[in-house]
Amino acid sequence: VFSKIFSHEALESYLPKIQLVIKDTLRAWSSNPEPINVYHEAQKLTFRMAIRVLLGFRIPDEELGRLFEVYQQFVENVFSLPVDLPFSGYRRGIRARETLQKGLEKAIQEKLQNTQGKDYADALDILIESGKEHGKELTMQELKDGTLELIFAAYATTASASTSLIMQLLKHPRVLEKLREELRSKGILHNGCICEGSLRLDNISSLHYLDCVIKEVLRLFTPISGGYRTVLQTFELDGFQIPKGWSVMYSIRDTHDTAPVFKDVDVFDPDRFGQGRSEDKDGRFHYLPFGGGVRTCLGKHLAKLFLKALAIELASTSRFELATRTFPRITLVPVVHPVDGLKVKFFGLDSNQNEILTGTDAMLGATV
């Protein structure tokens, strides 16, 4: 059922809505006279994308802001020790979940009652219809669990990757300029504006350098460290016998750091994924930011589409610079993110400007 939510047809219908959410967010960032905390704002962005695009909820902005705060409290206490005492993280998490589910139930009921003006089928629509097709209408509790699962899956990892993307574009202005050159050559960027109707799924798929940039961000800054599997059949690995039924953890980061196919592993180099080198093509399991096998991440295509749409907007309609003297330290838990969130000042582009800064001016505008 969930695989239908991330099909090619579904992604095509989500794309215009994703663009709209990103445009509105970047406009808000640019209108802020103070530098923003990119990681915190990226969390808000991915939460808004999940609510507005994936679930199709028409929640007012003020109420959406309150729901986001409750959701953050829920996420912060997900891994608390199960000790149900007053003021414990466990109790705070339980209360946040209860409040969150009340808000979701209200939104679901309003959605079920108001089907007017829908121009696309969102993930919740697909979930509901799939249940009916299998002769089982989903209960309200199942719908609440499904929506919470979708929000959770779209939230932290995408916010992490979005923050890493912005930080690497700041660190490497030539990469940003090369992205703009590709957008111009494909007829997507013209006179500082994205040409109307140019951002379709097939057009975005044709942007090879953009694909390389996103791949390199996910190689060097994979949001999560690894995954778990259960051994189905006893096997041997490097002389060690791994018994059936054991749990095995595989490390994505260590795989990327030690894979022999990657040269200069600590260097941010999108060209390593270009046609001339294709370092990820030599072997199946050297590059696995979304895991591998039958349990690979279902939402990987949506995540990459979101990151590509964000990169296109950043390269086309934004000017931004680091607001601190140095780049922040990176922490790996619970997902990869800058310790202080990455402070960046965004500038709005005047509508009279013919084109976004290029060449040396672009490099100066993208650094301190």
Short mmCIF file of C-alpha atoms in Angstrom, two decimals:
data_model
loop_
_atom_site.label_atom_id
_atom_site.label_comp_id
_atom_site.label_asym_id
_atom_site.label_seq_id
_atom_site.Cartn_x
_atom_site.Cartn_y
_atom_site.Cartn_z
CA VAL A 1 0.00 0.00 0.00
CA PHE A 2 2.74 2.44 0.97
CA SER A 3 4.63 1.75 -2.27
CA LYS A 4 1.73 3.34 -4.20
CA ILE A 5 2.27 6.55 -2.24
CA PHE A 6 5.76 6.88 -3.76
CA SER A 7 5.02 5.76 -7.33
CA HIS A 8 6.10 7.82 -10.36
CA GLU A 9 2.54 9.05 -10.87
CA ALA A 10 2.23 10.08 -7.23
CA LEU A 11 5.55 11.97 -7.31
CA GLU A 12 4.43 13.81 -10.45
CA SER A 13 1.32 15.02 -8.64
CA TYR A 14 3.25 16.01 -5.49
CA LEU A 15 5.88 18.06 -7.33
CA PRO A 16 3.93 21.35 -7.86
CA LYS A 17 2.86 21.28 -4.19
CA ILE A 18 6.42 20.64 -3.03
CA GLN A 19 7.64 23.58 -5.12
CA LEU A 20 5.00 25.84 -3.60
CA VAL A 21 5.93 24.89 -0.02
CA ILE A 22 9.65 25.46 -0.76
CA LYS A 23 9.02 28.82 -2.49
CA ASP A 24 6.92 30.08 0.42
CA THR A 25 9.55 28.94 2.91
CA LEU A 26 12.48 30.58 1.08
CA ARG A 27 10.43 33.78 0.76
CA ALA A 28 9.91 33.75 4.54
CA TRP A 29 13.61 33.08 5.17
CA SER A 30 14.59 35.96 2.88
CA SER A 31 12.16 38.39 4.53
CA ASN A 32 13.65 37.68 7.98
CA PRO A 33 16.05 40.55 8.86
CA GLU A 34 18.03 38.20 11.10
CA PRO A 35 20.02 35.06 10.22
CA ILE A 36 18.01 31.85 10.51
CA ASN A 37 18.85 28.57 12.20
CA VAL A 38 18.83 26.40 9.07
CA TYR A 39 18.42 23.03 10.80
CA HIS A 40 15.45 24.19 12.90
CA GLU A 41 13.84 25.86 9.90
CA ALA A 42 14.49 22.78 7.74
CA GLN A 43 12.62 20.71 10.33
CA LYS A 44 9.67 23.11 10.02
CA LEU A 45 9.90 22.89 6.22
CA THR A 46 9.85 19.08 6.09
CA PHE A 47 7.02 18.95 8.66
CA ARG A 48 5.01 21.42 6.57
CA MET A 49 5.73 19.40 3.42
CA ALA A 50 4.46 16.22 5.09
CA ILE A 51 1.29 17.91 6.38
CA ARG A 52 0.45 19.99 3.30
CA VAL A 53 1.67 17.74 0.46
CA LEU A 54 1.74 14.12 1.64
CA LEU A 55 -1.38 14.30 3.79
CA GLY A 56 -3.25 17.16 2.11
CA PHE A 57 -4.34 18.72 5.42
CA ARG A 58 -5.63 22.29 5.23
CA ILE A 59 -4.49 23.31 8.70
CA PRO A 60 -4.18 27.10 9.34
CA ASP A 61 -0.56 28.30 9.75
CA GLU A 62 -0.98 29.22 13.42
CA GLU A 63 -2.40 25.81 14.27
CA LEU A 64 0.27 24.14 12.13
CA GLY A 65 2.95 25.95 14.17
CA ARG A 66 1.49 24.63 17.43
CA LEU A 67 1.27 21.13 16.00
CA PHE A 68 4.94 21.33 14.99
CA GLU A 69 5.99 22.24 18.55
CA VAL A 70 4.01 19.27 19.93
CA TYR A 71 5.52 16.98 17.29
CA GLN A 72 9.05 18.09 18.21
CA GLN A 73 8.37 17.26 21.85
CA PHE A 74 7.13 13.83 20.76
CA VAL A 75 10.25 13.17 18.64
CA GLU A 76 12.64 14.38 21.36
CA ASN A 77 11.23 11.79 23.78
CA VAL A 78 10.78 8.81 21.42
CA PHE A 79 13.90 7.10 22.80
CA SER A 80 13.22 7.83 26.49
CA LEU A 81 13.54 5.08 29.09
CA PRO A 82 10.05 3.59 29.66
CA VAL A 83 9.75 4.96 33.20
CA ASP A 84 6.28 6.45 33.66
CA LEU A 85 6.96 9.10 36.30
CA PRO A 86 5.84 12.75 36.43
CA PHE A 87 8.19 15.04 34.47
CA SER A 88 9.98 12.05 32.87
CA GLY A 89 10.78 12.12 29.16
CA TYR A 90 8.54 9.07 28.72
CA ARG A 91 5.54 10.89 30.25
CA ARG A 92 6.23 14.02 28.15
CA GLY A 93 6.42 11.87 25.02
CA ILE A 94 3.15 10.08 25.82
CA ARG A 95 1.36 13.39 26.42
CA ALA A 96 2.77 14.88 23.23
CA ARG A 97 1.62 11.83 21.24
CA GLU A 98 -1.89 12.08 22.69
CA THR A 99 -2.10 15.80 21.83
CA LEU A 100 -0.67 15.11 18.38
CA GLN A 101 -3.17 12.34 17.66
CA LYS A 102 -6.08 14.61 18.70
CA GLY A 103 -4.88 17.22 16.20
CA LEU A 104 -4.44 14.58 13.49
CA GLU A 105 -7.90 13.13 14.14
CA LYS A 106 -9.45 16.57 13.74
CA ALA A 107 -7.55 17.12 10.47
CA ILE A 108 -8.51 13.66 9.14
CA GLN A 109 -12.20 14.19 9.93
CA GLU A 110 -12.18 17.59 8.18
CA LYS A 111 -10.44 16.01 5.19
CA LEU A 112 -12.97 13.18 4.94
CA GLN A 113 -15.86 15.66 5.09
CA ASN A 114 -14.39 18.18 2.64
CA THR A 115 -13.47 16.60 -0.70
CA GLN A 116 -14.12 19.73 -2.76
CA GLY A 117 -11.38 21.40 -4.79
CA LYS A 118 -8.93 18.48 -4.80
CA ASP A 119 -6.64 18.49 -7.85
CA TYR A 120 -4.47 15.51 -6.91
CA ALA A 121 -4.55 12.34 -4.79
CA ASP A 122 -2.30 12.71 -1.75
CA ALA A 123 -0.76 9.90 0.28
CA LEU A 124 -3.66 9.73 2.71
CA ASP A 125 -6.16 9.49 -0.16
CA ILE A 126 -4.17 6.58 -1.61
CA LEU A 127 -4.01 4.90 1.81
CA ILE A 128 -7.78 5.17 2.29
CA GLU A 129 -8.58 3.95 -1.24
CA SER A 130 -6.15 1.04 -0.99
CA GLY A 131 -7.85 -0.10 2.19
CA LYS A 132 -11.22 -0.09 0.44
CA GLU A 133 -9.78 -2.00 -2.55
CA HIS A 134 -8.65 -4.75 -0.17
CA GLY A 135 -12.12 -4.88 1.40
CA LYS A 136 -11.04 -3.30 4.66
CA GLU A 137 -11.97 0.27 5.46
CA LEU A 138 -9.29 1.70 7.75
CA THR A 139 -10.32 2.70 11.26
CA MET A 140 -9.63 6.19 12.62
CA GLN A 141 -6.85 4.75 14.80
CA GLU A 142 -5.23 3.09 11.76
CA LEU A 143 -5.47 6.37 9.82
CA LYS A 144 -3.87 8.27 12.71
CA ASP A 145 -1.08 5.67 12.95
CA GLY A 146 -0.54 5.83 9.17
CA THR A 147 -0.34 9.63 9.10
CA LEU A 148 2.04 9.70 12.06
CA GLU A 149 4.24 7.09 10.34
CA LEU A 150 4.38 9.19 7.16
CA ILE A 151 5.25 12.39 9.06
CA PHE A 152 7.92 10.56 11.08
CA ALA A 153 9.48 9.05 7.95
CA ALA A 154 9.59 12.39 6.11
CA TYR A 155 10.77 14.56 8.99
CA ALA A 156 14.21 14.21 10.60
CA THR A 157 16.24 12.58 7.81
CA THR A 158 15.02 15.02 5.12
CA ALA A 159 15.66 18.01 7.41
CA SER A 160 19.17 16.67 8.03
CA ALA A 161 19.93 16.24 4.31
CA SER A 162 18.43 19.69 3.48
CA THR A 163 20.72 21.33 6.05
CA SER A 164 23.77 19.45 4.72
CA LEU A 165 22.87 20.52 1.17
CA ILE A 166 22.72 24.22 2.12
CA MET A 167 25.99 23.97 4.04
CA GLN A 168 27.83 22.36 1.11
CA LEU A 169 26.52 24.98 -1.35
CA LEU A 170 27.87 27.64 1.02
CA LYS A 171 31.23 25.89 1.28
CA HIS A 172 31.51 25.26 -2.47
CA PRO A 173 30.26 28.27 -4.49
CA ARG A 174 31.65 26.77 -7.71
CA VAL A 175 29.28 23.83 -7.27
CA LEU A 176 26.41 26.30 -6.87
CA GLU A 177 27.45 28.13 -10.05
CA LYS A 178 27.79 24.85 -11.96
CA LEU A 179 24.22 24.00 -10.88
CA ARG A 180 23.02 27.33 -12.28
CA GLU A 181 24.83 26.68 -15.55
CA GLU A 182 23.04 23.32 -15.90
CA LEU A 183 19.66 24.94 -15.15
CA ARG A 184 20.32 27.59 -17.85
CA SER A 185 21.47 25.01 -20.39
CA LYS A 186 18.28 22.98 -19.86
CA GLY A 187 16.06 26.04 -20.28
CA ILE A 188 14.88 25.95 -16.67
CA LEU A 189 16.57 29.16 -15.47
CA HIS A 190 16.28 32.30 -17.58
CA ASN A 191 16.90 35.91 -16.53
CA GLY A 192 16.95 34.93 -12.87
CA CYS A 193 13.59 33.16 -12.98
CA ILE A 194 12.47 29.56 -13.25
CA CYS A 195 10.64 29.26 -16.56
CA GLU A 196 6.97 28.46 -16.07
CA GLY A 197 6.11 24.81 -16.59
CA SER A 198 9.79 23.78 -16.84
CA LEU A 199 9.93 21.83 -13.59
CA ARG A 200 8.44 18.48 -14.45
CA LEU A 201 9.60 15.12 -13.23
CA ASP A 202 11.26 14.22 -16.56
CA ASN A 203 13.06 17.59 -16.71
CA ILE A 204 14.40 17.20 -13.19
CA SER A 205 15.54 13.65 -14.01
CA SER A 206 17.58 15.03 -16.92
CA LEU A 207 19.64 17.28 -14.60
CA HIS A 208 22.67 15.01 -14.25
CA TYR A 209 24.92 17.36 -12.30
CA LEU A 210 22.11 18.09 -9.82
CA ASP A 211 21.75 14.34 -9.32
CA CYS A 212 25.51 14.12 -8.65
CA VAL A 213 25.30 16.91 -6.04
CA ILE A 214 22.45 15.22 -4.16
CA LYS A 215 24.24 11.85 -4.29
CA GLU A 216 27.42 13.38 -2.88
CA VAL A 217 25.55 15.13 -0.06
CA LEU A 218 23.98 11.79 0.88
CA ARG A 219 27.31 9.95 0.61
CA LEU A 220 29.27 12.34 2.82
CA PHE A 221 26.43 13.27 5.19
CA THR A 222 24.15 10.23 5.31
CA PRO A 223 21.43 11.28 7.78
CA ILE A 224 21.34 7.96 9.70
CA SER A 225 24.24 5.71 10.62
CA GLY A 226 22.84 2.34 9.59
CA GLY A 227 20.07 -0.20 9.82
CA TYR A 228 19.08 -3.54 11.32
CA ARG A 229 18.30 -6.89 9.78
CA THR A 230 17.36 -10.34 11.10
CA VAL A 231 19.39 -13.32 9.87
CA LEU A 232 17.06 -15.64 7.93
CA GLN A 233 19.64 -18.37 7.34
CA THR A 234 22.95 -19.11 9.03
CA PHE A 235 25.86 -17.80 6.95
CA GLU A 236 29.58 -17.14 7.16
CA LEU A 237 31.26 -13.73 6.77
CA ASP A 238 35.04 -13.29 6.86
CA GLY A 239 35.45 -16.55 8.80
CA PHE A 240 32.72 -15.79 11.33
CA GLN A 241 29.52 -17.79 11.49
CA ILE A 242 26.36 -15.65 11.91
CA PRO A 243 23.50 -17.82 13.26
CA LYS A 244 19.92 -17.76 12.02
CA GLY A 245 17.70 -15.50 14.12
CA TRP A 246 20.46 -13.10 15.20
CA SER A 247 20.06 -9.36 14.71
CA VAL A 248 22.68 -7.72 12.54
CA MET A 249 23.45 -4.02 12.26
CA TYR A 250 25.01 -2.68 9.08
CA SER A 251 26.77 0.70 9.03
CA ILE A 252 26.02 3.03 6.14
CA ARG A 253 28.62 5.61 7.19
CA ASP A 254 31.45 3.11 7.64
CA THR A 255 30.57 1.56 4.28
CA HIS A 256 30.82 4.95 2.54
CA ASP A 257 34.05 5.79 4.40
CA THR A 258 35.84 2.52 3.61
CA ALA A 259 34.44 1.55 0.20
CA PRO A 260 37.46 1.15 -2.13
CA VAL A 261 35.57 2.68 -5.09
CA PHE A 262 35.51 6.17 -3.56
CA LYS A 263 38.63 8.29 -3.96
CA ASP A 264 39.45 11.01 -1.39
CA VAL A 265 36.45 10.03 0.71
CA ASP A 266 36.52 13.18 2.89
CA VAL A 267 36.33 15.55 -0.10
CA PHE A 268 32.97 16.92 -1.30
CA ASP A 269 33.22 16.08 -5.00
CA PRO A 270 29.93 15.65 -6.92
CA ASP A 271 31.85 14.82 -10.11
CA ARG A 272 32.75 11.41 -8.63
CA PHE A 273 29.20 10.38 -9.68
CA GLY A 274 29.53 11.88 -13.18
CA GLN A 275 29.61 9.81 -16.36
CA GLY A 276 33.39 9.95 -16.59
CA ARG A 277 33.93 8.36 -13.17
CA SER A 278 30.71 6.75 -11.87
CA GLU A 279 32.35 5.66 -8.63
CA ASP A 280 29.05 4.29 -7.31
CA LYS A 281 28.60 1.88 -10.23
CA ASP A 282 31.43 -0.50 -9.32
CA GLY A 283 29.70 -2.94 -6.99
CA ARG A 284 26.19 -3.11 -5.51
CA PHE A 285 26.81 -2.24 -1.87
CA HIS A 286 29.39 0.54 -1.77
CA TYR A 287 26.77 3.29 -1.85
CA LEU A 288 23.60 2.80 0.19
CA PRO A 289 22.29 6.04 1.77
CA PHE A 290 18.77 4.55 1.79
CA GLY A 291 19.76 1.04 2.83
CA GLY A 292 19.62 -1.91 0.45
CA GLY A 293 17.79 -5.04 -0.55
CA VAL A 294 14.03 -5.57 -0.28
CA ARG A 295 13.93 -3.36 2.82
CA THR A 296 15.41 -0.30 1.11
CA CYS A 297 13.71 2.99 2.07
CA LEU A 298 10.30 3.25 0.38
CA GLY A 299 10.40 7.04 0.36
CA LYS A 300 13.84 7.45 -1.22
CA HIS A 301 12.53 8.83 -4.52
CA LEU A 302 10.36 11.40 -2.75
CA ALA A 303 13.28 12.42 -0.52
CA LYS A 304 15.59 12.91 -3.52
CA LEU A 305 12.87 14.80 -5.42
CA PHE A 306 12.39 17.14 -2.45
CA LEU A 307 16.15 17.77 -2.18
CA LYS A 308 16.42 18.42 -5.92
CA ALA A 309 13.49 20.86 -5.86
CA LEU A 310 15.10 22.66 -2.90
CA ALA A 311 18.49 22.83 -4.67
CA ILE A 312 16.85 24.25 -7.83
CA GLU A 313 15.10 26.98 -5.84
CA LEU A 314 18.28 27.80 -3.91
CA ALA A 315 20.31 28.04 -7.10
CA SER A 316 17.64 30.02 -8.97
CA THR A 317 15.96 32.45 -6.64
CA SER A 318 18.09 32.78 -3.50
CA ARG A 319 21.23 34.48 -2.30
CA PHE A 320 22.55 33.38 1.07
CA GLU A 321 25.69 33.68 3.19
CA LEU A 322 27.12 32.21 6.38
CA ALA A 323 26.28 34.41 9.36
CA THR A 324 29.12 33.14 11.59
CA ARG A 325 32.89 33.35 11.24
CA THR A 326 33.31 29.60 10.84
CA PHE A 327 31.18 26.62 9.90
CA PRO A 328 29.70 24.72 12.87
CA ARG A 329 30.79 21.34 14.15
CA ILE A 330 28.73 18.37 12.96
CA THR A 331 27.13 15.87 15.34
CA LEU A 332 25.92 12.44 14.21
CA VAL A 333 23.04 11.87 16.67
CA PRO A 334 20.12 11.42 16.46
CA VAL A 335 20.72 12.32 12.79
CA VAL A 336 23.57 14.24 11.15
CA HIS A 337 23.20 17.98 11.82
CA PRO A 338 25.26 21.06 12.78
CA VAL A 339 25.62 21.46 16.54
CA ASP A 340 24.22 25.01 16.59
CA GLY A 341 21.92 24.48 13.61
CA LEU A 342 23.93 26.51 11.01
CA LYS A 343 23.23 30.27 11.07
CA VAL A 344 22.66 31.67 7.57
CA LYS A 345 21.39 35.02 6.26
CA PHE A 346 19.08 34.78 3.26
CA PHE A 347 18.48 37.72 0.93
CA GLY A 348 15.47 38.21 -1.28
CA LEU A 349 16.10 38.94 -4.93
CA ASP A 350 14.58 42.13 -6.26
CA SER A 351 11.99 41.50 -8.98
CA ASN A 352 13.80 44.04 -11.20
CA GLN A 353 17.03 42.04 -11.18
CA ASN A 354 17.67 40.49 -14.57
CA GLU A 355 19.56 37.48 -13.31
CA ILE A 356 20.99 36.05 -10.13
CA LEU A 357 24.68 36.82 -9.47
CA THR A 358 27.14 34.81 -11.51
CA GLY A 359 30.88 34.19 -11.60
CA THR A 360 32.99 35.95 -8.96
CA ASP A 361 30.01 37.86 -7.54
CA ALA A 362 28.20 34.57 -6.93
CA MET A 363 31.21 33.13 -5.11
CA LEU A 364 31.43 36.20 -2.89
CA GLY A 365 27.70 36.12 -2.23
CA ALA A 366 27.79 32.50 -1.17
CA THR A 367 30.64 32.82 1.34
CA VAL A 368 31.32 34.96 4.41
#
